[in-house]
Tab-separated table of C-alpha atoms and ligand atoms in Angstrom:
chain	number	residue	atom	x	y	z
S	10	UNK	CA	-29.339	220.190	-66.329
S	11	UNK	CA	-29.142	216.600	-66.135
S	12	UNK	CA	-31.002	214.190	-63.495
S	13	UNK	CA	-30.236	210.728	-62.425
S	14	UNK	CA	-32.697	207.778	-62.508
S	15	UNK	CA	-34.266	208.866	-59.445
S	16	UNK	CA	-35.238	212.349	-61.140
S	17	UNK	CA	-32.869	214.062	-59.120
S	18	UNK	CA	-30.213	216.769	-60.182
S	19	UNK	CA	-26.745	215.467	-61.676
S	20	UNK	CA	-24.965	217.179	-63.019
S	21	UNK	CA	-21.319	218.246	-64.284
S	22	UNK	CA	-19.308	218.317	-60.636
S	23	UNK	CA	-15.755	218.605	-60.927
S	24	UNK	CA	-16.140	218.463	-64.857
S	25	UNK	CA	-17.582	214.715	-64.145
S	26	UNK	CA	-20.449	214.682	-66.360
S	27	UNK	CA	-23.428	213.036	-64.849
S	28	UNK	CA	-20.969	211.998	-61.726
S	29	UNK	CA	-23.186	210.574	-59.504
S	30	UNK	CA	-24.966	208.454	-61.774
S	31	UNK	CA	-21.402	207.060	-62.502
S	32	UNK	CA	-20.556	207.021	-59.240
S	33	UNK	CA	-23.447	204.870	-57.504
S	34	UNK	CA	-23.441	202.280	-61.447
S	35	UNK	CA	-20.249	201.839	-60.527
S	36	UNK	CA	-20.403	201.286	-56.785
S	37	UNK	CA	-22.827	198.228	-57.872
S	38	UNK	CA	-20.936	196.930	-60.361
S	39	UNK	CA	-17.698	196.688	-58.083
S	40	UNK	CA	-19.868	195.040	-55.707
S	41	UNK	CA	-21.642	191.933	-58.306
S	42	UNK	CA	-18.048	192.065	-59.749
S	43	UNK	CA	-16.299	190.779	-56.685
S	44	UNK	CA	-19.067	188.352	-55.780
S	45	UNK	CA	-18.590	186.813	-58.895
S	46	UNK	CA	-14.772	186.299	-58.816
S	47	UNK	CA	-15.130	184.947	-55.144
S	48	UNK	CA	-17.414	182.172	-56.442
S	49	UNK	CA	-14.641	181.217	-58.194
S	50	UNK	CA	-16.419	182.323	-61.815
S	51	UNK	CA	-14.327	183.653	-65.046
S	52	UNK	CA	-16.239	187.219	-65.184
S	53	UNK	CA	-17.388	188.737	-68.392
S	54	UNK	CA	-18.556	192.179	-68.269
S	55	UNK	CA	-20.417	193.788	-71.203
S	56	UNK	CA	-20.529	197.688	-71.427
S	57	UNK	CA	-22.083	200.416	-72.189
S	58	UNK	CA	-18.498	202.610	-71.732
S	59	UNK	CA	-15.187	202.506	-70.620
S	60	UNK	CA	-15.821	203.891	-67.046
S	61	UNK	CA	-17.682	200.807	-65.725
S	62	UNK	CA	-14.114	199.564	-65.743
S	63	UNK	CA	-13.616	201.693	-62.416
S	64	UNK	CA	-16.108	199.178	-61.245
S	65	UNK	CA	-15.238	195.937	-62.569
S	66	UNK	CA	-11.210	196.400	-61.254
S	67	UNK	CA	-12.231	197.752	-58.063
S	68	UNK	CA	-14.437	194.677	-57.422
S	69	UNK	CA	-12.086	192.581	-59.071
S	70	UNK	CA	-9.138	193.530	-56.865
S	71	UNK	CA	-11.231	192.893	-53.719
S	72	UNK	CA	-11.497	189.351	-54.709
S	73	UNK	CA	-8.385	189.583	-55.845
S	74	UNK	CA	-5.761	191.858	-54.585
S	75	UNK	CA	-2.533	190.915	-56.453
S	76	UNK	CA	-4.313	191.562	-59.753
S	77	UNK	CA	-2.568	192.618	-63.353
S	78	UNK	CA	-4.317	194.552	-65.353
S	79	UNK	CA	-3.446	194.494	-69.494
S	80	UNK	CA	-5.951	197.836	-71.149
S	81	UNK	CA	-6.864	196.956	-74.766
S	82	UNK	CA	-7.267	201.136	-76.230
S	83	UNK	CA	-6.783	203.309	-78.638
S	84	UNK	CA	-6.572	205.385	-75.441
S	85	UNK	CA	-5.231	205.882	-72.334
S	86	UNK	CA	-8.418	206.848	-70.846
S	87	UNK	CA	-6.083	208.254	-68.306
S	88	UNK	CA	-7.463	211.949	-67.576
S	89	UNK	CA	-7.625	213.026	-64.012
S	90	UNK	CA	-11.267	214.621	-63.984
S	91	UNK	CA	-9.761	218.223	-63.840
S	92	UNK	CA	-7.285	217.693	-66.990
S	93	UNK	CA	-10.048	215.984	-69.072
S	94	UNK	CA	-10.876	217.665	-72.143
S	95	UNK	CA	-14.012	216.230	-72.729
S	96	UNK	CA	-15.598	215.708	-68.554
S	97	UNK	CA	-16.522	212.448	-70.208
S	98	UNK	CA	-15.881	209.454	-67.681
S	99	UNK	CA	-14.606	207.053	-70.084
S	100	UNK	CA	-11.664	208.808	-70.740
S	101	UNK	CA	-11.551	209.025	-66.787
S	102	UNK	CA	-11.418	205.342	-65.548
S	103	UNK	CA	-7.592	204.631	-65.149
S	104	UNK	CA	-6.663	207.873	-63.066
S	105	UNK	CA	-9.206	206.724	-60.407
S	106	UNK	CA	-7.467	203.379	-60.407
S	107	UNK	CA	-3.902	204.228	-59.956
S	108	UNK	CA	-3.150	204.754	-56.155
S	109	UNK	CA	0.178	207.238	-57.422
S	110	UNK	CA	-2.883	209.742	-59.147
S	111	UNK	CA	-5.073	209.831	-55.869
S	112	UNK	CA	-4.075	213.416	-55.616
S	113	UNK	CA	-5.480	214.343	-58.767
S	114	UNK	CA	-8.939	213.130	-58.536
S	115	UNK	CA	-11.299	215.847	-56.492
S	116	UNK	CA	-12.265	214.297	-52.772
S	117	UNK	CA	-15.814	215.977	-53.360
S	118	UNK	CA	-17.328	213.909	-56.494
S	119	UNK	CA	-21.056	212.687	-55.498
S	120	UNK	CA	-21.558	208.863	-55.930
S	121	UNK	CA	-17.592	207.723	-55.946
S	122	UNK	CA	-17.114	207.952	-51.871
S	123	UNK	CA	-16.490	204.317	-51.959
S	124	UNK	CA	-13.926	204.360	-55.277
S	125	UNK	CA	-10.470	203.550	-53.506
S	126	UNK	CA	-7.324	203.419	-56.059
S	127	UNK	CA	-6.236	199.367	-55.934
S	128	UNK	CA	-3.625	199.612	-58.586
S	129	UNK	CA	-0.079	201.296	-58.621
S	130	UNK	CA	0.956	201.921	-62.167
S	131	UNK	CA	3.465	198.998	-62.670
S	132	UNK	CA	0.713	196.622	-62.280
S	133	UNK	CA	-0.986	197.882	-65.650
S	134	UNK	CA	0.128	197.617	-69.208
S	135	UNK	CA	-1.336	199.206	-72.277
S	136	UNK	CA	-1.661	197.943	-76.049
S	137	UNK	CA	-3.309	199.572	-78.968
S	138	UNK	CA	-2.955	203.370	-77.888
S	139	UNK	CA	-3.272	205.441	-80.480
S	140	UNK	CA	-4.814	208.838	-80.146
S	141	UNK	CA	-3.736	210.250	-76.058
S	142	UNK	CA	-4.229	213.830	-74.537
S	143	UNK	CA	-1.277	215.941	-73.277
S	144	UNK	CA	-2.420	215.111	-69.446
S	145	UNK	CA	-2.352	211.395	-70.570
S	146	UNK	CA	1.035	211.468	-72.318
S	147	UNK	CA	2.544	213.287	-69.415
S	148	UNK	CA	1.418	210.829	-66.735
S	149	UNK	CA	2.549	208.005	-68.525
S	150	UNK	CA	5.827	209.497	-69.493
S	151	UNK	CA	6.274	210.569	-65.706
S	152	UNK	CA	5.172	207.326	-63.997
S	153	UNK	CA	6.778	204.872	-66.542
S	154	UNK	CA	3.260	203.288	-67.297
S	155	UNK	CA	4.462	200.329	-70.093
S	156	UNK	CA	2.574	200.898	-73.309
S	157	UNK	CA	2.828	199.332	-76.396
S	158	UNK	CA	1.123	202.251	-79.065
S	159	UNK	CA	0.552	200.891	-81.932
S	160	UNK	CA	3.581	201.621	-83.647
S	161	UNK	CA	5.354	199.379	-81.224
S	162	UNK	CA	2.952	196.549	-82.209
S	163	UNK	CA	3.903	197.138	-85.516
S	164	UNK	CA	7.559	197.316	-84.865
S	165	UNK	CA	7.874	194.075	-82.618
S	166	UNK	CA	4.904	192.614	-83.978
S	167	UNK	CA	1.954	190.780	-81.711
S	168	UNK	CA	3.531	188.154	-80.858
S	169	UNK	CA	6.789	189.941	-79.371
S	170	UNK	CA	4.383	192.268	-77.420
S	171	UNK	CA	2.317	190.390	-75.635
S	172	UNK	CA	4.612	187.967	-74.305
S	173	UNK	CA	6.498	191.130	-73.127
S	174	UNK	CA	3.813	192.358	-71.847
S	175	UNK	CA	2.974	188.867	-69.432
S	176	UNK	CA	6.437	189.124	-68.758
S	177	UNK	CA	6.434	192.385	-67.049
S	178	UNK	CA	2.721	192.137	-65.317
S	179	UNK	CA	3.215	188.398	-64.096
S	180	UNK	CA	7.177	187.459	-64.350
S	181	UNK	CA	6.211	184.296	-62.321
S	182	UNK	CA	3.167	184.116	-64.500
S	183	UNK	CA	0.467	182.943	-61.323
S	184	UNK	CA	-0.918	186.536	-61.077
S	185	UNK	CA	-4.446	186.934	-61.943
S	186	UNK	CA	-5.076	189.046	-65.200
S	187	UNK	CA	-8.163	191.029	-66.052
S	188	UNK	CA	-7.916	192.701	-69.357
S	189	UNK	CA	-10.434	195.418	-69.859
S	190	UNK	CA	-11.035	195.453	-74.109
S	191	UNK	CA	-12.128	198.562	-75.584
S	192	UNK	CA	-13.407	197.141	-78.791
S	193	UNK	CA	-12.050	200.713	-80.469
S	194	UNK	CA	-8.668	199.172	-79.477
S	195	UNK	CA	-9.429	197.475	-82.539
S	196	UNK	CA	-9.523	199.187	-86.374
S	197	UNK	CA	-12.314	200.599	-87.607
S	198	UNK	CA	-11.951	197.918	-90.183
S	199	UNK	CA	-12.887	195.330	-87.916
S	200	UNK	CA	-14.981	197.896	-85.066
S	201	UNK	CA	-16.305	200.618	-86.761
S	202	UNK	CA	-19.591	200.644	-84.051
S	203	UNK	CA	-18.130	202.719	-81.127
S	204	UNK	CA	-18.129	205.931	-79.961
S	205	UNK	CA	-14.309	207.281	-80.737
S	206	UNK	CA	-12.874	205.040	-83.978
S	207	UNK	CA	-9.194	205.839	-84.308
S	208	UNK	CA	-7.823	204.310	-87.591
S	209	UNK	CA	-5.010	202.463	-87.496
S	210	UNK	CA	-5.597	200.055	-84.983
S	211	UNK	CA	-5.089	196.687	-83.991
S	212	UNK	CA	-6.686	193.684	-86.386
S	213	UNK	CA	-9.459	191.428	-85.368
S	214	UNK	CA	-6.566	188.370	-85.803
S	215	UNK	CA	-4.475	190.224	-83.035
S	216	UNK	CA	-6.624	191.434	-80.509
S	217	UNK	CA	-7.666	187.784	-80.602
S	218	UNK	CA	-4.156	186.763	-80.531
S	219	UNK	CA	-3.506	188.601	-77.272
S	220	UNK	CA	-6.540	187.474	-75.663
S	221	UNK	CA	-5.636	183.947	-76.426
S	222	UNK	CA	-1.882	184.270	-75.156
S	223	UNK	CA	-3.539	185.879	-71.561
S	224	UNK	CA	-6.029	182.894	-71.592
S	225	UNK	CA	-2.995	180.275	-72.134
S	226	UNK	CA	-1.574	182.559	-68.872
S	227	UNK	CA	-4.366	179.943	-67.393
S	228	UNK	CA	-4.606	183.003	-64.988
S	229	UNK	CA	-7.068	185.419	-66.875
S	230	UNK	CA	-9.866	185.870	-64.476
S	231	UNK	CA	-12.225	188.327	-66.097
S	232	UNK	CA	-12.455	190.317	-69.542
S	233	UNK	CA	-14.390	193.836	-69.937
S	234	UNK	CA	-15.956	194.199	-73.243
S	235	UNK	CA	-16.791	197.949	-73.906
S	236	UNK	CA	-17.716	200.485	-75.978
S	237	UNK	CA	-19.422	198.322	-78.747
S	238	UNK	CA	-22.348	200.644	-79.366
S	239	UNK	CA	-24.488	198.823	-82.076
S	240	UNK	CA	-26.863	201.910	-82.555
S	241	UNK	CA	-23.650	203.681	-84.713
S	242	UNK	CA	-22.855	202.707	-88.274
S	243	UNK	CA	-23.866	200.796	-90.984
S	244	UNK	CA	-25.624	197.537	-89.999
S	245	UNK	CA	-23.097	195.920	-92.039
S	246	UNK	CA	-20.682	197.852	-89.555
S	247	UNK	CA	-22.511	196.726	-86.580
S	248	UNK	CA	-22.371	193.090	-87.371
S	249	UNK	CA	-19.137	193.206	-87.997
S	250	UNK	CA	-18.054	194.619	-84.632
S	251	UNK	CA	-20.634	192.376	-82.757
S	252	UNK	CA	-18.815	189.479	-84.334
S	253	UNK	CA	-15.565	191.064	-83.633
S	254	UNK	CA	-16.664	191.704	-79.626
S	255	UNK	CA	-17.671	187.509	-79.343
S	256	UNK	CA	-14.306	186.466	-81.557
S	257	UNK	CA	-12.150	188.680	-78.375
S	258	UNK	CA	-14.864	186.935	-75.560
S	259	UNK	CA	-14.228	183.287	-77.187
S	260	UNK	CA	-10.559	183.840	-77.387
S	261	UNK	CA	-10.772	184.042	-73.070
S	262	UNK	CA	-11.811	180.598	-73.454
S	263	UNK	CA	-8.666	179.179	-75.727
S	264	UNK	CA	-7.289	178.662	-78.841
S	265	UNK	CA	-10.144	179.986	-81.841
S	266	UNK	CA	-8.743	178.371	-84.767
S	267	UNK	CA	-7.501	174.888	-83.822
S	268	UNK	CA	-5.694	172.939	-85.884
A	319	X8A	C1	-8.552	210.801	-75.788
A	319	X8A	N1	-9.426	211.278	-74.748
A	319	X8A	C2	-10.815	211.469	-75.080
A	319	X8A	C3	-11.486	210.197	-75.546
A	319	X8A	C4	-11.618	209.164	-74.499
A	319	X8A	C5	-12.114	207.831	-75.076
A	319	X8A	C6	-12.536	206.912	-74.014
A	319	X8A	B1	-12.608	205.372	-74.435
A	319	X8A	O1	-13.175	204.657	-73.362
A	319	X8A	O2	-13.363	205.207	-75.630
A	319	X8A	O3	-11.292	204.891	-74.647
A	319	X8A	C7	-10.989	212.424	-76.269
A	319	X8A	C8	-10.645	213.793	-75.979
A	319	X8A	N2	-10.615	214.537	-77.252
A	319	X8A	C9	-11.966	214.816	-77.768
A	319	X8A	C10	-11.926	215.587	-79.083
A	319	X8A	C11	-11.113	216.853	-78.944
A	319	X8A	C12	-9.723	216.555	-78.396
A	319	X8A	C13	-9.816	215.794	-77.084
A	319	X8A	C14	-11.498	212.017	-73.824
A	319	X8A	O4	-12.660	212.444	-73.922
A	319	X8A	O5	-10.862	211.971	-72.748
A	320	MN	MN1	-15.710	205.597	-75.314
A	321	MN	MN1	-11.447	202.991	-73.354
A	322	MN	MN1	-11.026	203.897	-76.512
């Protein structure tokens, strides 16, 4: 039995753990989100995990409806609540996003009566994905959802995929971007601090890389920086993912290693 802050039941509905807690964080966040963006601010949002992302696009696309999203992941985090394995909402946030899954996610979930998809699956792009469930693969097989894994990235190299990847979000290259970072998009190497390491990822040098090509989009509007849980690992480990989470925020803000 679980019980949200005000000491009242919430629990697993829909196999959405703690839903309405999710729910109502999230209903907030959308709403300081899109305040923020309409004063005209660049938006950084620090989590705690992936699924305050529902939030942060959400209020994000209010602002700004035209919005590109580019996911930073060693996953999808594309699981309709029903398919996921886990009923953990960050492997959730995406399929409540994508107007073309609204079927999927159950109409009766406490706390997300206000969560309305604002993406359609061209207008997202993923790099970094590396470990996916068999729900996940199939949606973005059936859908056409461009992802770079990372065996692309190492085929084409960085460079090759990001600029395909602005390309195909923002051919005219004036649509607002918000990337949402999972900082286990990164490797272990360099983010070892989070709750699902997958090795094999991308390196600190890349991930800032991409952030830097979005910024020089001059159109990146907000970043999400999740999943950096500094209570796991060595504190060697959580230094160096700390320092790897403000390298990626610093890269929204231009070129890190000037000449
Ligand atoms: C791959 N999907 C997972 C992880 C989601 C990670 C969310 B993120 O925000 O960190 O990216 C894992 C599901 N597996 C758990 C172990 C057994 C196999 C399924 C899920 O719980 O949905
Ligand atoms: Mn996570
Ligand atoms: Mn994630
Ligand atoms: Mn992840």
């Amino acid at each position: 039995m679980h019980f949200d802050v005000n000491g009242t039941k919430d629990d697993r509905v829909s196999n959405v753990k703690r839903a309405k807690s999710v729910g109502k964080a999230n209903e907030q966040i959308a709403k300081v989100v899109e305040q923020s963006i309409s004063q005209n601010h660049f938006c950084v949002a620090l989590g705690g995990d992936h699924s305050i992302a529902i939030g942060t696009i959400i209020g994000h696309a209010r602002a700004h409806p035209n919005l590109a999203v580019v996911w930073i992941d060693a996953h999808a985090d594309l699981n309709p609540p029903l398919a996921s394995p886990s009923g953990n909402s960050h492997g959730m946030p995406v399929s409540f996003l994508l107007r073309e899954l609204v079927e999927y996610i159950p109409k009766d979930l406490p706390g997300f009566e206000w969560a309305k998809p604002c993406l359609g699956v061209k207008d997202i792009v993923y790099i970094g994905l590396r470990d996916l469930d068999e729900a996940e693969k199939a949606l973005i097989e059936k859908h056409n959802i461009l992802a770079f894994t990372m065996r692309e990235v190492t085929e084409l190299g960085v460079d090759a995929v990001v600029r395909a990847a602005i390309k195909y979000i923002s051919p005219s290259g004036t649509r607002p971007i918000h990337l949402s970072f999972d900082i286990d998009g990164l490797d272990p190497t360099d983010a070892a601090s989070t709750g699902t390491p997958v090795p094999g990822g991308l390196l600190l040098r890349e991930g800032v890389y991409i952030t830097e090509s979005l910024a020089a989009t001059g159109h990146l509007q907000m970043i999400d920086m999740v999943e950096v849980n500094p209570t796991l690992g060595s504190s060697k480990e959580q230094v160096r993912t700390l320092q790897s989470a403000c390298e990626i925020i610093g890269a929204c803000f231009g070129k890190r290693n000037r000449k």
